[in-house]
Each structure stands twice: as structure tokens, then as C-alpha cells.
C-alpha positions as MATLAB code, in Angstrom:
seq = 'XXXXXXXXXXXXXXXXXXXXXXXXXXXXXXXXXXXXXXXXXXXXXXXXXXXXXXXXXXXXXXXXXXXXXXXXXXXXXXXXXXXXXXXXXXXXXXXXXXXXXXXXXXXXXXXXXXXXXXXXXXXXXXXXXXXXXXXXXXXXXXXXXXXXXXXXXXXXXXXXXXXXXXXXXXXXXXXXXXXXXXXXXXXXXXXXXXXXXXXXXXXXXXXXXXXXXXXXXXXXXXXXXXXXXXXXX';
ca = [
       4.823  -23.706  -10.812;
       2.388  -22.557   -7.999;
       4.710  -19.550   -7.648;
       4.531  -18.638  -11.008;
       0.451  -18.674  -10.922;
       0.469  -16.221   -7.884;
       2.395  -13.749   -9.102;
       1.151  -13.546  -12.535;
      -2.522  -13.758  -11.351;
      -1.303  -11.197   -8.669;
       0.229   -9.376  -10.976;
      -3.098   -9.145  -13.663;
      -5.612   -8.220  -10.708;
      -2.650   -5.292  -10.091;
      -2.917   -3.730  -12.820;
      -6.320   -2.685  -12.011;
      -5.111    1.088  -11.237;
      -8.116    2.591   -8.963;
      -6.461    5.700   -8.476;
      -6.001    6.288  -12.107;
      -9.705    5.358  -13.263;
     -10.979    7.435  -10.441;
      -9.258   10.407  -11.429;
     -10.371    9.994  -15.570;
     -13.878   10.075  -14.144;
     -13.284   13.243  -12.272;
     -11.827   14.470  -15.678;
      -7.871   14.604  -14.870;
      -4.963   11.865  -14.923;
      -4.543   12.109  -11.193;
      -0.219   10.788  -12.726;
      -0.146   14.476  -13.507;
      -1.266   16.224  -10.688;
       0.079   16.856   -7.015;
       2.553   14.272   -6.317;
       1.718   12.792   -9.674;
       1.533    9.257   -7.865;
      -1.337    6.716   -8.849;
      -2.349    5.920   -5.592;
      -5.050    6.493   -2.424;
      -2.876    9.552   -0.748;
      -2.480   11.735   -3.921;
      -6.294   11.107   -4.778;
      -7.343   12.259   -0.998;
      -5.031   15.303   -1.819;
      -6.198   15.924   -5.086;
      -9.843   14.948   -5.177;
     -10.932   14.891   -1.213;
     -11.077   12.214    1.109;
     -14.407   10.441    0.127;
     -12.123    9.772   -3.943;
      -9.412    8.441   -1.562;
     -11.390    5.968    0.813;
     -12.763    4.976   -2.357;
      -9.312    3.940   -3.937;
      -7.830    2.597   -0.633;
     -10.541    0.222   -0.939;
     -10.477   -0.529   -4.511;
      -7.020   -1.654   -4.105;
      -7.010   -3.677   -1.017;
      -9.881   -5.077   -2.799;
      -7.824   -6.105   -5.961;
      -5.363   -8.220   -3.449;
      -7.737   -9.808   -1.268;
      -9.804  -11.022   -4.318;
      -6.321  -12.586   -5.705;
      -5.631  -13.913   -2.613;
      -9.350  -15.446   -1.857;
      -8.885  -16.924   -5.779;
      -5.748  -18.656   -4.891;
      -7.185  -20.287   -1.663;
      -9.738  -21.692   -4.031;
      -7.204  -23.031   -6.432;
      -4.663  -24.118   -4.205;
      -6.352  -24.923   -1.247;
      -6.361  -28.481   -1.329;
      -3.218  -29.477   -2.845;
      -0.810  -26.926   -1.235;
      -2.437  -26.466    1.952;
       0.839  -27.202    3.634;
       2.364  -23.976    1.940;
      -0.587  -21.231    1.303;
       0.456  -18.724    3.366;
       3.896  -18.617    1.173;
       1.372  -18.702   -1.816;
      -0.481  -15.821   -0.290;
       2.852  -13.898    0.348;
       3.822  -14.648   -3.368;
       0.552  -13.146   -4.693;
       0.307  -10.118   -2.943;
       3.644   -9.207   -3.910;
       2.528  -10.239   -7.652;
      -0.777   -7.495   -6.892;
       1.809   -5.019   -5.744;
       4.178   -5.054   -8.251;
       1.091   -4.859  -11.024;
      -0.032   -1.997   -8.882;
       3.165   -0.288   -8.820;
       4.560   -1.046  -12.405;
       1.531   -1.696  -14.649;
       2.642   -2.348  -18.316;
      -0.193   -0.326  -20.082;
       0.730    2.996  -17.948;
       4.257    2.517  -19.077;
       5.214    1.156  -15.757;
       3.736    4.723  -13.664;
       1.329    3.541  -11.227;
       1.247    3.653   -7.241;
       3.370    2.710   -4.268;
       1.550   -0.377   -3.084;
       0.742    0.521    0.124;
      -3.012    0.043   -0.099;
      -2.734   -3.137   -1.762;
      -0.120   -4.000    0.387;
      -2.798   -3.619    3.144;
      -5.453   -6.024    1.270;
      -2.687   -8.466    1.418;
      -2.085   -7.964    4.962;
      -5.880   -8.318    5.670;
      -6.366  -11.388    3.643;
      -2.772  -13.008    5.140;
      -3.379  -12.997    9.146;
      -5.574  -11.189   11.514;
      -3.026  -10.525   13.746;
      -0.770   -9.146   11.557;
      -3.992   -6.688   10.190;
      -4.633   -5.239   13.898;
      -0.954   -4.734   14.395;
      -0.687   -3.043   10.765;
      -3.693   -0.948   12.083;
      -1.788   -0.003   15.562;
       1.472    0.922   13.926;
      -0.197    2.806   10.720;
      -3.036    4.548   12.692;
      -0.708    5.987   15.553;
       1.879    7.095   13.258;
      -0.674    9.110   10.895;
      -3.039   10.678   13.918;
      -0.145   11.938   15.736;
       1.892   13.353   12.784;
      -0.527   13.353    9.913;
       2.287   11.239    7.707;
       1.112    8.915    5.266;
       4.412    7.663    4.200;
       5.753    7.453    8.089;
       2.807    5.016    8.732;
       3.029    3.237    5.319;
       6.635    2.658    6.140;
       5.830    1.697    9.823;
       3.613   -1.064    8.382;
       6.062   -2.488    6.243;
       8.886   -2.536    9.163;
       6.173   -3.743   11.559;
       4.759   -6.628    9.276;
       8.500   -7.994    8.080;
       9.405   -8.185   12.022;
       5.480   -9.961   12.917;
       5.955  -12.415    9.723;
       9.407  -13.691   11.109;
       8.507  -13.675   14.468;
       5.152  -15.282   14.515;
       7.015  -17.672   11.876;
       9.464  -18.897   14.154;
       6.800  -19.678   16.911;
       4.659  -22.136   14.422;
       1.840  -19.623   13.872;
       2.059  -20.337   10.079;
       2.359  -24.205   10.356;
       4.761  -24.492    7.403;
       8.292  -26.043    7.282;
      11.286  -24.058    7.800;
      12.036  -23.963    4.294;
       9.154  -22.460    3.492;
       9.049  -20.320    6.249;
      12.611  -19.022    4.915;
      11.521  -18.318    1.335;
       8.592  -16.745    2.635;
      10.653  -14.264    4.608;
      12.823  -13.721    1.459;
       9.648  -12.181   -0.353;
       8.502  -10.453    2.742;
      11.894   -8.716    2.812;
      11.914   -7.532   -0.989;
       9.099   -6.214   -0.816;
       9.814   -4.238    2.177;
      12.962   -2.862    0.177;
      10.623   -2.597   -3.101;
       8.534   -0.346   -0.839;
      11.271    1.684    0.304;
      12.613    2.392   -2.793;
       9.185    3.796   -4.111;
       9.272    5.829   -0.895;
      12.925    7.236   -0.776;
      11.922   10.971   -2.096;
       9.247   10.546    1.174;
      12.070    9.157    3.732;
      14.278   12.244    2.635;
      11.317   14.981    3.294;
      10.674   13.467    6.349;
      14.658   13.398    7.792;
      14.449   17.183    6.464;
      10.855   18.259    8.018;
       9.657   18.924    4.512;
       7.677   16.270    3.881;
       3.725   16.908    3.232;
       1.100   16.553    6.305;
      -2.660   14.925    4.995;
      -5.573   15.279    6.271;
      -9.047   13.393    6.721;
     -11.213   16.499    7.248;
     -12.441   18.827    4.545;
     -11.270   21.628    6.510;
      -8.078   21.059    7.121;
      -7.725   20.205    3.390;
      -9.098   23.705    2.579;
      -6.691   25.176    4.669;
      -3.236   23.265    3.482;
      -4.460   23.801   -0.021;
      -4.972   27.615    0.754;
      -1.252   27.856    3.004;
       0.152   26.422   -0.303;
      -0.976   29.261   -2.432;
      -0.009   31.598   -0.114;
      -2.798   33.018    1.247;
      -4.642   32.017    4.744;
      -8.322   30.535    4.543;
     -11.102   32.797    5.508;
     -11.951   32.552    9.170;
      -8.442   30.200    9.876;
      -6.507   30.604   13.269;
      -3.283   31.837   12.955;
      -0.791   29.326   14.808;
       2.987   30.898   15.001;
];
């Protein structure tokens, strides 16, 4: 029954779709423009990078809040099994964030609020996530390389800091807990497959932090070279 609870309350505080109330204010429905995605990356593309910091946060927020609800709920009586319950409601937050009911099931890839989860879970398992995502996006300027990094990286830390007690559950537990870890991963995958096939073909789309270099890929796009850019052959 406590499984049920976290991933229906994970699932409600999911549906809270940053992206796509950030881009109404800004007068557009960010699912039909760019990459047509709900989520942080398409918003930095679309609306600059100050929109997209501000949905990255907004949903990490919406999974660590779940999370820190659970605790309260749960903390007591299932102490002996809350990082499983923290596994199952993230993936509930996720799966609201990716497939929310009133957007007829269009919303983001999960990655941000894949990272609340991963904030709220373990600390170790947030500077990790960090490492892998940070020095896969500064040296190639992916998003989805990094995202998918993180995912990889965190299935392999959950498992192996598992098996070495740093959870303290049973091995039961520790089993099931791996189980959602894993389908998740693959859920994340799958939302990322058109990204995986750009990147084995060199096509896929660079991002950038600084207003500048967003001036100049927009400008590239149309064709045309930005006043006062370097040319690079």
C-alpha cells in the first residue's frame, strides 16, 4: 500500500509541467516550438537560459517536495524501507512529468525531475550525478549525452552502494529497489532514442549557457552568420 501512495502522490506533484506554464507566460506552448518537448533544455533553447534554470528548478523542486512529504508520512513506520519509498516516488514524479493526463500524455523527459530525486535520495549519488552530467555537457555541449550519463551512472551507484550496506535495507528490498531504478533508466531511454540516434550520427543539437553562443546557433540555423562572429572551418 505504501507503494501505491508514492507513486500516485509522485505522480500528482508530476504533473506540475514548469516548462509548459513558463512558456504560456511568455505567450507560446513551448510543446509546439523547437523540439516541441516540455522540458528545461527546449525552454533554454527557446526562451534563453535564465526561462531554463528557472524550469530545471521548478521540477527538481516538484520531486524533492514529494520526496520530503513522504519522509514525513512514512518516516516512522517504514523507516526500514524509505529509500525504496523514495525510489518509488520519484519514479511516480517522473512519470507525471513525462505523461501528464491533462496534456494528453505530452510533457517532458524527466531528466530534471529525475535530478530532484537524485538530490533528495543520497548525497553521494547527487555529486556523482553532477561529475558525470557536468563533464559530459562542458566538453561536448550535449544535454541528452549527460542526461543519459546520469541515468547509466546512478543505476550502476544505486546497485553498487546497495550491495555494500550504504542503504541499510534487506536484500529484498534492495532487489525491488533496483528493479525500479532499472525501468526507469529504460523509461528514460526510450524518451531519448530520437537523441541517442543524432548523437551515433553527429547530428544531434549542441546547447549553450551563454547568450552569445545562443545568438549565434540560432543565427547558423537560419543560415546566415551573426554580426561580428568568427568564422571556424
Amino acid at each position: 500500500m505504501e507503494r501505491v501512495i508514492c507513486l500516485i502522490l509522485g505522480y500528482i506533484f508530476g504533473l506540475f509541467q514548469t516548462g509548459y506554464f513558463i512558456g504560456r507566460m511568455n505567450g507560446i506552448d513551448i510543446r509546439t516550438t523547437g523540439s516541441k518537448n516540455a522540458g528545461t533544455t527546449n525552454v533554454l533553447r527557446t526562451l534563453g537560459t535564465k526561462a531554463g534554470l528557472v524550469v530545471f528548478a521548478g521540477d527538481a523542486l516538484k520531486c524533492i517536495l514529494a520526496i520530503v512529504i513522504i519522509r514525513l508520512i512514512f518516516g516512522r513506520t517504514c523507516a526500514d524501507m524509505m529509500p525504496l519509498l523514495e525510489i518509488y516516488t520519484g519514479a511516480g514524479v517522473v512519470t507525471g512529468h513525462n505523461f501528464p493526463f491533462f496534456m494528453k500524455f505530452r510533457g517532458g523527459k524527466g531528466i530534471a525531475a529525475t535530478g530532484g530525486m537524485i538530490i533528495a535520495f543520497d548525497t553521494l549519488c547527487t555529486a556523482l550525478g553532477l561529475l558525470a552530467f557536468f563533464g559530459a555537457f562542458l566538453t561536448t555541449h550535449y544535454v541528452s549525452l549527460g542526461s543519459l550519463l546520469v541515468y547509466a551512472g546512478f543505476m550502476i551507484e544505486v546497485v553498487v552502494l546497495g550491495q555494500l550496506g550504504h542503504f541499510g535495507m534487506t536484500q529484498p528490498h534492495l532487489i525491488e529497489m533496483y528493479i525500479v531504478v532499472f525501468l526507469m533508466t529504460i523509461m528514460a531511454y526510450m524518451k531519448h532514442k530520437e537523441n541517442i540516434k543524432r548523437l551515433l550520427t553527429g547530428t544531434e543539437r549542441k546547447t549553450y549557457l551563454s547568450k552569445k553562443k545562443q545568438e549565434e546557433q540560432k543565427a547558423m540555423q537560419a543560415g546566415k552568420e551573426p554580426e561580428g562572429a568568427i568564422q571556424h572551418e
